Amino acid sequence: MHPFSVLTLAIFVAGYITARWDLVTRLYELAVFAWDHGVVARTAKGFAILSLFFFLFIIPVERLASRETDLALSVENALKVGTLFRNSSHPIARIYELCGQPSMHVLGLSNSAHVDVEVLQIHAATGQQLRMPQISCARASTIQITMYERPIPNRMQYISLNPISLALGDKAEMATHAPGSVEAEEEKEERKKQEKTRALVEKLKLHTVAQHPPSHKERALPKIVNQVNCSWELQQILQKNISLVGRRSRRSLSVSERVVESATSMRDFLIMAIWHLITLYIYPVIRRGFIITLLCHRVAAEAFLIVLEWRAKPEYAALKDVSATAQQVEIRLQQFCYWPMQYITLRKRKDDWESITTSHPDYIRFYNSLWLVANDVIIGIALGSYIIDNSTWVAESIGKILSLYSVAALQRTISWLMRWPAGLKLNTELAAFLGDLFLWVIDHWSGLVEALQPYLPHLIWFIGFSSFAGASMPIALFSDLVSILTIHIYSFYMASARIFNWQYTILLSLFQLFRGKKHNVLRKRIDSCDYDLDQLLLGTILFTLLFFLLPTVIVFYLTFACSRMAIISLKAVLDTLLACLNHFPLFALMLRIKDSQRLPGGIRFELKDTQQYSSTNPSSPTPPPTSYIYLKSVPLTFRAMFHQYFQLGHRIRKHYLSPHVLLCLATGKFVPPIHRKNLYSLQYSMLPAQRAGIMEMWNALTTNTSTTKEKKPVYENRGFSGRRFNGHLSGRR
Amino acid sequence: MLTTAPHLRTRRPSPTTVEYTVSTSPTLTLPLRLLLITTIIFRVLIGWSVLLILYSKYLLSNLAAATSTHNVQPETIVSIDYLYYILHLLHTSKPGQFATTLAALTPPTLLIPLSLVLLHILLQRPHTTETLLVLRGLGIQTSSSSASYLSSATTRFIPTEKVQDILVNEAFRGFEVRYYLVVVVEGEDDVVVVFPRLLPRRKVVESVWRGVRGCLWEEGRVGGLSAKGG
Amino acid sequence: MVPSQAPSISTTTKPKYPPAPTLTRSTTLPTHAPQAAPNRTLLAPEDAIYQGSPPRKQSPAVKKLHHDLRMTNGSNGLEGNAPVLQRGRGKSRNRSGSRKRKVKWSKLLWLKQSYPDNYTDQATFLEKLQRNPRLQPYDFWPLVADSTVIVQHVCSVVIFTVCFIGIVQDRISPVAVVGCGSIATVIGWLLWDWWIGQDDLPKPLPHRILPAAPYDSKVSAASSTSNLGQHGPKPSSLVARHSHSASASSIYSATSQMTSQSPRLIPSFPPGTSAALSQRTSLRLSTIKSAVLIYFVLLGLSPILKSLTKSTTDDSIWAMSFVLFAINIFFFDYKTPEISAGIKNIPASLSTNAALMASTVLASRLPSTGQVFSLTLFSIEVFGLFPVFRRYAKQRTWRGHLTLTCLLIVGASGGVGLCLGHGGDGEGILDFPWKAGLTGVVIGSISTCLAMGGCSWWLIGLQKYKNEIHGPWDAARPIIRRQWDDY
Amino acid sequence: MPYNIAMVSDFFFPQPGGVESHIYQLSSKLIDRGHKVIIITHAYEDRTGIRYLTNGLKVYHVPFFVMYRASTFPTVFSFFPIFRNIAIREEIQIVHGHGSMSPFCHEAILHGRTMGLRTVFTDHSLFGFADAGSILTNKLLKFTMSDVDHVICVSHTCKENTVLRASLDPLMVSVIPNAVVAENFRPLYHPSYPSDFSTTSLPQHLGPHDTITIVVISRLFYNKGTDLLVAALPRILANNANVRFIIAGSGPKAIDLEQMLERNVLHDRVELLGPVRHEEVRDVMVRGHIYLHPSLTEAFGTVIVEAASCGLYVVCTQVGGIPEVLPGHMTVFAKPEEDDLVAATGRAIAELRANKVRTGDFHDQVKKMYSWTDVAKRTERVYDGISGALSEADFYGYEAADAASWSATRGRAGVQSFALIDRLKRYYGCGIWAGKLFCLCAVIDYIIFLLLELWAPRDAIDIARNWPKKVKQENLTADDSSFRR
């Protein structure tokens, strides 16, 4: 046993008798101080040991020279007492929790091959001539060494098992569709498919012959990842404090010295007092004011939002579902409501170790949305100034385009359809009738547009002005404008679709009559039925009639359906543009390019060739089989970054290219435009599903102040069972 | 000659770490290396010529009418002008003129897709290599080399606690029935196929299966081949 | 049979095998394939029967074999009941050395017999096979008589087309056409009504009785027609009527009376519920009602019809109407309505509808509304009402049927002649207005008679190739009395 | 000797039916007898790929285009490569096709002969000669059958029919009936199964006024006699009181049935169950006393055997192979006529009411009559015969002395004639035009075979592992022999 621990024990007993605790410690330190010298060497050793401790072996920076047996012990004691964690910025217990360990331990020595202490397990040897550390463990039969570059938490680098998620994860699956609508059907289909696959997966479970209960080593992988993340910071602390291993603290000063000191520090004290005054009285007032203004804005935003989301009945469409502008405004407001909360969470991050990686995605999201808004405003200002400068030109060009495409072109098409287009055998009378009808409506509409013409510049000016709130605003306004100015096409489409659908159904039933059958509505089946002769005759004549009139109606219907589709696609393009402006992962992309470690997409191992290192260690006669593995962090893939966009594209495709929609087109049923919620889910993915209420915000802000005042660290996940965890030497005992 | 039938290479530095590599690349002998080098050079040459043809096509088209010609050598080496100058030299050189005539002959609708297809072909890797790395206590990592030189290998790491089971399965593939190795991952809908691109023969699959089970969970539980339907 | 037993049999029976028969070889030996081919290709079942025969040739040997079998293994399966079962089981228990075997092979599956599975019993193999069981040779005149139905229909179609052409070429005034048509229709309807009255007077409730004499003639007629017109699912009814007793057929005819007397002009209510008189009055009323309805609806629709296919070119219209008329002719059910109990309305309505559509299409080519209206009305009369009348008339008076046929033939051929040839333009020596018509009549009637005779001869000639095989395997035709599930 | 057998058919589970259960039972029994059996069928909507059923019965669900009622589109050659792959990797010796309506089976037999495998064909169905469809099918059957080693029919009527249709030598057609798993079709109250229904008050003795339940379980198609049923049912109900009907099954004719029930209101006395799964059939059957089977054509009629095994008194139409199936004291036969059916049902009801029939004994008797192990034994004998393990004489019962005269038959039976020329000769005899066409098909098939040998050589196909058999049987037999000795 170490003589000094005996001595310590004795002195401790004595000190206990005399109840002079400080004396005990002081004597102990004195003793240790008397014993050891050469602090620098010990620093390096300490560093080496501690980096050994973290279950993976860091390539030490420098070689150690002297070998002393009790060094490990002293460091161990230092660890126990906590000397090595002096004046650490945050409590060390937090890191213990994170790593699931009750305390730190010394695993072994490095570059001290000839020492053998029974408490130690590992000897590491590094050096220039061997590019990889040689590990020898007396009790290990096989050794598996994993080496890694420590992620630097100051740069917010970290590794994680599963890829970082840029979207906010608290979205429930959008099951809020009107029952019976197309989306609801699709949802049902998808759910059924998922059920089927789940059943299959359950069946797959039956195939496993023997279940393997995971050993604690296997279950500890996430903690290991946390330890990797913590390693850099801890190493910093330890390296800072390694000098304290056993150094005696300053003895207390004498009174005279105190006086001198106070006299010298009088000036500093004054400055300190003033500064203190400022921080204590002025700064809080300012921040209070700021908070109050913030809250006022929040209230206003709340009112706006309520107006935007008001719907007469739950299944009716709200204002934001109808118009893109409202949607845009709502998104902005929601972002505005969300920022303070985000900011507070980020502030909380400051109160903790840098290695806590839970809030990095929030950080990225927050700055991403800020950046986007900034970009949006910048582009918007440019656009808006341009528009305002030559609003008249824009206005008349828009008016020209409008009158050209939505009136003149339509008129020409209809009049073309009225006289046998492309050799189609249309029924002249019916074509003439329909054509006249539509032309009449178009004339009225064009008159309306003409009346609207003079106001167009003001409108454009307004749009341009609005674009100072961001380029997305005029785009939204423009898409609304488009949908307003093409109402007549929409109504034409509806009317022709109705006519076509009606004729189609009649033809179907008459065809059943033609075949001598009938459709039994009650039982949803085709019964054979014999009609009376007059029914047959009239039915047949009507069938012939409608059959010959069908092409005419189809041609008109197709025309308007195509124009309708064109408009829908135009609006879809605009919406996608909005989505880009609102959600482009700008910040993430920049990070990816700047330093891909900040966007971890998983981890990757690389097995290193070990032939040349097998026989480099002559001292150990038969080195156990050793495998060297590099642990690397896989950066997030671009596909994962743009995952939302793929989702959006998939959704649009599924909606508009589904057989259901084609069937609707074929049978003249009304093709519903894609629901805005689906289209904009992309943009909401950055926002919480349920925005924080005003009171919540208030509380958050106030508590925020309190937390910032007295540095009360906030701990999450306290659930770690402190199990002794000795390294990652996969030793076979 | 560049590729062989997929064969298995095993690296097992320690009993707790195995890496199985199935690849079509033969063992590199000297003539083979030379052959590879020559093919690479060949590819590079063809690629450059295709790019040259495209560039001359661009020069021929009216897009390049505005750009001024940089036929005077700028004094500084590191500058855009120097780059333009080199391009100009290339364009005026003999192969450049040949490319110009060629580009002038072929219509762009034919030339552009053709050259794109050619570049795509040139970028294909000759070999495919797929590995399975087993680390006891950590997990399994599958990786398969990408088809083209542009993208790197895709890896997938599965922690041991997520690995529910490892099976050898049979399935129809084209006109034949193949054996393949799958990893059943907990909480995922579809299994992970090991060696997805070149499905090796049954012998290889079975040996890998045995090895993985032996390495991942303790030896001695290597039972008979469990080929199960998914 | 258990394979373990087979060797023992063979050992006992090997020395006494006769030389194998030759005919099986003829079917099986590949070298003989060429001369085996023709009779196999032409008459496969006979071939099969011959195959059945060779074992019959070598039957003594096989009998001997069976004798030995009985020597080595026995239980008689003549009475197939529980005791046999016990014995059979006993046999199955001590297979190796049982002695009493007087088992005759019986065509039973539930009985374990001591024969190999591929044993073919000469006595019973294919004994139920029967070839052309109910082939009754057609004789000439009934065939001709039946072909009249088709001739009638074709002629009516031809007449309609002729009328259309006449209207188009302004040879005939549409009013005359429709007038004649309507008059004829009214006369026909009166006649038909009178007939129904006659039917109703004798019997208060309209089914369950039947004049026997016309029945036979109808049977032969129907059979031959349905053999002649091979389209549609006729054979079932044919075979059914042939293979079964008169009770069923009487039922058929009774139902046929019912169905035939309510041709689909009338909302067919259950017969016998109301008195015959009120029935007839309501029938007339409904007929008149529907007539008036059709009349006015046509009147309303004809302007639209006129402009319907204005933009369509002529040739497409001609092709279309031709196809539709072809459909009409082919899908028309020529059966006398006894048989058309079950699935009658689908082909009937299809053919009628096709004809009506064709006539509508044709009518839409006409320039004036009056013409359109009259042509459509005429088409309804020709294709809607006339077939009903024809069918009924055929049942009633055979003589009237013949006269009607002749009239139709004359009319059609004359009309065709008038359309094709040009008469009365005063050139040539003997030139009188109806010359083309007359020539048409002559040529047409002659050719029709030739066609009828020729087709009948041809059919009779074809009959010797008839080779249908029947046995227990083919699906039995259910005999179902149609009271319950008739519409 | 154990064989490797491939059962090929379009009809297999999950689709219900007689052929399916036949294949399944036969295969499992053959596996019990030590053979290796795989089943090749086409993919169903939710199962593709390779599956294992109980005791290692391996099923290949080949992805194929399904045309109509689960029978694939007949493409003559497209099935060859994958079939060859499977046959090689499973080391198949005998190809056993089922069902003459399944193109899969025909193609498999053709390709199997081309690859030099033994082929057996089992016919489950009867066909007429009248209508065009059956003529076509017969030609196809002739094509396949003219080069098959042996044919198995499920009843003698079926044998006659097949011999006629494919113009076969009757001696190469064996009759091996279907069977039932008697344990799955046990009556409600039976001494040998005391486990179920402890509270058994034997209701065998029916009073004159007890309700008699008539069960009908059949797919409602035309050839199952649904029209007959629809016509006869109201009259049966009208003639005798205290009679209920339970009708299970679905099909196109179900509409007619419903219409009939609606027309004369019978919903209180007729219970429509709709489609029932095969394992539920017994539970439906034991609810009744009489089983009514109005089918119009039936090769074997497994369902009436099941009904009899459930202790039901069977009323069936006298068509096809039905008369051979059950002894007279279990059945009442009727002509396929409405009147006769009504009369027969009336007779059956009367006999039941008079307690003339002892339905309690039916189960044991049926169990004695039909068992799958017996079927497997007989099928195994067929395999022995065609693979030459059993000599000509034993198998065909002919003199081996003049083998010359029978070489033809043997050639027909295909014991040593895989030579292309012999096959071509056989095909040539199929008809003037058809013969040449078939020869062409055979030649093309052979050429494809050669190409495949080049394209996918045999050594590139790895042999599949067999299901690990439990060796208990062998040990037991060894022990027995030692004991005997």
PDB file of N, CA, C and O in Angstrom, chain A residues 31 68 106 124 134 159 184 191 280 285 299 310 343 361 400 404 409 488 500 556 571 620 639 641 682 685 699 725 728:
ATOM      1  N   ALA A  31       2.304  16.810   1.588  1.00  0.00           N
ATOM      2  CA  ALA A  31       3.057  15.566   1.480  1.00  0.00           C
ATOM      3  C   ALA A  31       3.218  15.197   0.008  1.00  0.00           C
ATOM      4  O   ALA A  31       4.321  14.912  -0.472  1.00  0.00           O
ATOM      5  N   GLU A  68       6.889   6.141 -13.748  1.00  0.00           N
ATOM      6  CA  GLU A  68       6.796   5.984 -12.312  1.00  0.00           C
ATOM      7  C   GLU A  68       5.538   5.202 -11.999  1.00  0.00           C
ATOM      8  O   GLU A  68       4.507   5.373 -12.635  1.00  0.00           O
ATOM      9  N   VAL A 106      -8.831   5.398 -14.305  1.00  0.00           N
ATOM     10  CA  VAL A 106      -7.616   5.252 -15.088  1.00  0.00           C
ATOM     11  C   VAL A 106      -7.577   3.834 -15.618  1.00  0.00           C
ATOM     12  O   VAL A 106      -7.798   2.873 -14.874  1.00  0.00           O
ATOM     13  N   ALA A 124      -0.154   1.366 -23.498  1.00  0.00           N
ATOM     14  CA  ALA A 124      -0.195   1.858 -24.870  1.00  0.00           C
ATOM     15  C   ALA A 124       1.185   2.320 -25.263  1.00  0.00           C
ATOM     16  O   ALA A 124       1.942   2.801 -24.426  1.00  0.00           O
ATOM     17  N   GLN A 134       0.257   1.004 -30.203  1.00  0.00           N
ATOM     18  CA  GLN A 134       0.299  -0.413 -29.858  1.00  0.00           C
ATOM     19  C   GLN A 134      -0.311  -0.587 -28.489  1.00  0.00           C
ATOM     20  O   GLN A 134       0.105   0.042 -27.520  1.00  0.00           O
ATOM     21  N   ILE A 159     -20.887  13.727 -33.778  1.00  0.00           N
ATOM     22  CA  ILE A 159     -21.288  12.552 -34.555  1.00  0.00           C
ATOM     23  C   ILE A 159     -22.583  12.016 -33.957  1.00  0.00           C
ATOM     24  O   ILE A 159     -22.873  12.221 -32.774  1.00  0.00           O
ATOM     25  N   ALA A 184     -58.416  11.813 -48.710  1.00  0.00           N
ATOM     26  CA  ALA A 184     -58.807  10.824 -47.706  1.00  0.00           C
ATOM     27  C   ALA A 184     -58.677   9.422 -48.280  1.00  0.00           C
ATOM     28  O   ALA A 184     -58.126   8.514 -47.643  1.00  0.00           O
ATOM     29  N   ARG A 191     -52.673   3.819 -45.679  1.00  0.00           N
ATOM     30  CA  ARG A 191     -52.723   3.191 -44.354  1.00  0.00           C
ATOM     31  C   ARG A 191     -52.876   1.687 -44.510  1.00  0.00           C
ATOM     32  O   ARG A 191     -52.231   0.897 -43.822  1.00  0.00           O
ATOM     33  N   LEU A 280     -27.375  46.269 -13.436  1.00  0.00           N
ATOM     34  CA  LEU A 280     -28.446  45.955 -12.498  1.00  0.00           C
ATOM     35  C   LEU A 280     -29.683  46.774 -12.758  1.00  0.00           C
ATOM     36  O   LEU A 280     -30.810  46.281 -12.619  1.00  0.00           O
ATOM     37  N   VAL A 285     -34.319  47.210 -17.523  1.00  0.00           N
ATOM     38  CA  VAL A 285     -35.402  48.055 -18.021  1.00  0.00           C
ATOM     39  C   VAL A 285     -35.492  47.910 -19.536  1.00  0.00           C
ATOM     40  O   VAL A 285     -36.565  47.662 -20.112  1.00  0.00           O
ATOM     41  N   VAL A 299     -49.349  39.663 -29.724  1.00  0.00           N
ATOM     42  CA  VAL A 299     -50.814  39.726 -29.602  1.00  0.00           C
ATOM     43  C   VAL A 299     -51.416  40.075 -30.954  1.00  0.00           C
ATOM     44  O   VAL A 299     -52.372  39.453 -31.433  1.00  0.00           O
ATOM     45  N   TRP A 310     -59.906  31.416 -39.308  1.00  0.00           N
ATOM     46  CA  TRP A 310     -61.324  31.261 -38.958  1.00  0.00           C
ATOM     47  C   TRP A 310     -62.031  30.533 -40.091  1.00  0.00           C
ATOM     48  O   TRP A 310     -61.848  30.835 -41.258  1.00  0.00           O
ATOM     49  N   TYR A 343     -35.157  30.937 -29.895  1.00  0.00           N
ATOM     50  CA  TYR A 343     -34.003  31.654 -29.394  1.00  0.00           C
ATOM     51  C   TYR A 343     -33.731  31.254 -27.948  1.00  0.00           C
ATOM     52  O   TYR A 343     -32.586  31.007 -27.556  1.00  0.00           O
ATOM     53  N   PRO A 361     -29.763  20.789 -34.130  1.00  0.00           N
ATOM     54  CA  PRO A 361     -30.751  20.971 -35.205  1.00  0.00           C
ATOM     55  C   PRO A 361     -31.569  22.229 -35.019  1.00  0.00           C
ATOM     56  O   PRO A 361     -31.816  22.974 -35.974  1.00  0.00           O
ATOM     57  N   LYS A 400     -52.092  43.302 -71.149  1.00  0.00           N
ATOM     58  CA  LYS A 400     -52.059  42.793 -72.525  1.00  0.00           C
ATOM     59  C   LYS A 400     -52.078  41.278 -72.517  1.00  0.00           C
ATOM     60  O   LYS A 400     -52.901  40.618 -73.156  1.00  0.00           O
ATOM     61  N   LEU A 404     -54.907  38.988 -73.933  1.00  0.00           N
ATOM     62  CA  LEU A 404     -54.523  38.128 -75.065  1.00  0.00           C
ATOM     63  C   LEU A 404     -54.880  36.680 -74.777  1.00  0.00           C
ATOM     64  O   LEU A 404     -55.576  36.032 -75.542  1.00  0.00           O
ATOM     65  N   ALA A 409     -57.508  34.643 -77.063  1.00  0.00           N
ATOM     66  CA  ALA A 409     -57.168  33.280 -77.470  1.00  0.00           C
ATOM     67  C   ALA A 409     -58.366  32.366 -77.285  1.00  0.00           C
ATOM     68  O   ALA A 409     -58.704  31.550 -78.151  1.00  0.00           O
ATOM     69  N   HIS A 488     -63.492  32.998 -65.093  1.00  0.00           N
ATOM     70  CA  HIS A 488     -64.415  32.619 -66.174  1.00  0.00           C
ATOM     71  C   HIS A 488     -64.006  31.271 -66.764  1.00  0.00           C
ATOM     72  O   HIS A 488     -64.858  30.420 -67.010  1.00  0.00           O
ATOM     73  N   PHE A 500     -70.944  17.381 -69.864  1.00  0.00           N
ATOM     74  CA  PHE A 500     -70.348  16.155 -70.385  1.00  0.00           C
ATOM     75  C   PHE A 500     -70.666  14.974 -69.465  1.00  0.00           C
ATOM     76  O   PHE A 500     -71.048  13.895 -69.918  1.00  0.00           O
ATOM     77  N   PHE A 556     -65.565  20.498 -76.653  1.00  0.00           N
ATOM     78  CA  PHE A 556     -65.633  21.705 -75.815  1.00  0.00           C
ATOM     79  C   PHE A 556     -65.086  21.407 -74.425  1.00  0.00           C
ATOM     80  O   PHE A 556     -64.291  22.162 -73.869  1.00  0.00           O
ATOM     81  N   LYS A 571     -50.226  27.715 -61.306  1.00  0.00           N
ATOM     82  CA  LYS A 571     -50.270  28.019 -59.877  1.00  0.00           C
ATOM     83  C   LYS A 571     -49.359  27.078 -59.099  1.00  0.00           C
ATOM     84  O   LYS A 571     -48.724  27.485 -58.115  1.00  0.00           O
ATOM     85  N   SER A 620       6.570  -7.393 -26.298  1.00  0.00           N
ATOM     86  CA  SER A 620       5.534  -8.393 -26.038  1.00  0.00           C
ATOM     87  C   SER A 620       5.755  -9.554 -26.990  1.00  0.00           C
ATOM     88  O   SER A 620       5.771  -9.363 -28.211  1.00  0.00           O
ATOM     89  N   ARG A 639     -29.575  14.353 -50.731  1.00  0.00           N
ATOM     90  CA  ARG A 639     -30.951  13.860 -50.878  1.00  0.00           C
ATOM     91  C   ARG A 639     -31.717  14.029 -49.570  1.00  0.00           C
ATOM     92  O   ARG A 639     -32.856  14.468 -49.542  1.00  0.00           O
ATOM     93  N   MET A 641     -31.126  16.228 -47.393  1.00  0.00           N
ATOM     94  CA  MET A 641     -31.401  17.647 -47.165  1.00  0.00           C
ATOM     95  C   MET A 641     -32.656  18.076 -47.906  1.00  0.00           C
ATOM     96  O   MET A 641     -33.495  18.786 -47.379  1.00  0.00           O
ATOM     97  N   LEU A 682     -44.595  21.354 -46.595  1.00  0.00           N
ATOM     98  CA  LEU A 682     -43.172  21.655 -46.723  1.00  0.00           C
ATOM     99  C   LEU A 682     -42.815  22.886 -45.903  1.00  0.00           C
ATOM    100  O   LEU A 682     -41.899  22.899 -45.100  1.00  0.00           O
ATOM    101  N   SER A 685     -43.065  22.610 -42.224  1.00  0.00           N
ATOM    102  CA  SER A 685     -42.218  21.606 -41.576  1.00  0.00           C
ATOM    103  C   SER A 685     -41.199  22.279 -40.668  1.00  0.00           C
ATOM    104  O   SER A 685     -40.599  21.644 -39.824  1.00  0.00           O
ATOM    105  N   ASN A 699     -44.088  33.483 -20.177  1.00  0.00           N
ATOM    106  CA  ASN A 699     -43.355  32.695 -19.175  1.00  0.00           C
ATOM    107  C   ASN A 699     -41.949  32.395 -19.669  1.00  0.00           C
ATOM    108  O   ASN A 699     -40.955  32.558 -18.954  1.00  0.00           O
ATOM    109  N   PHE A 725     -17.956   1.459 -16.344  1.00  0.00           N
ATOM    110  CA  PHE A 725     -17.792   1.151 -17.763  1.00  0.00           C
ATOM    111  C   PHE A 725     -16.327   1.226 -18.085  1.00  0.00           C
ATOM    112  O   PHE A 725     -15.733   2.298 -18.106  1.00  0.00           O
ATOM    113  N   HIS A 728     -13.277   0.288 -23.930  1.00  0.00           N
ATOM    114  CA  HIS A 728     -13.825  -0.511 -25.014  1.00  0.00           C
ATOM    115  C   HIS A 728     -12.878  -1.615 -25.408  1.00  0.00           C
ATOM    116  O   HIS A 728     -12.922  -2.137 -26.495  1.00  0.00           O
TER     117      HIS A 728
END
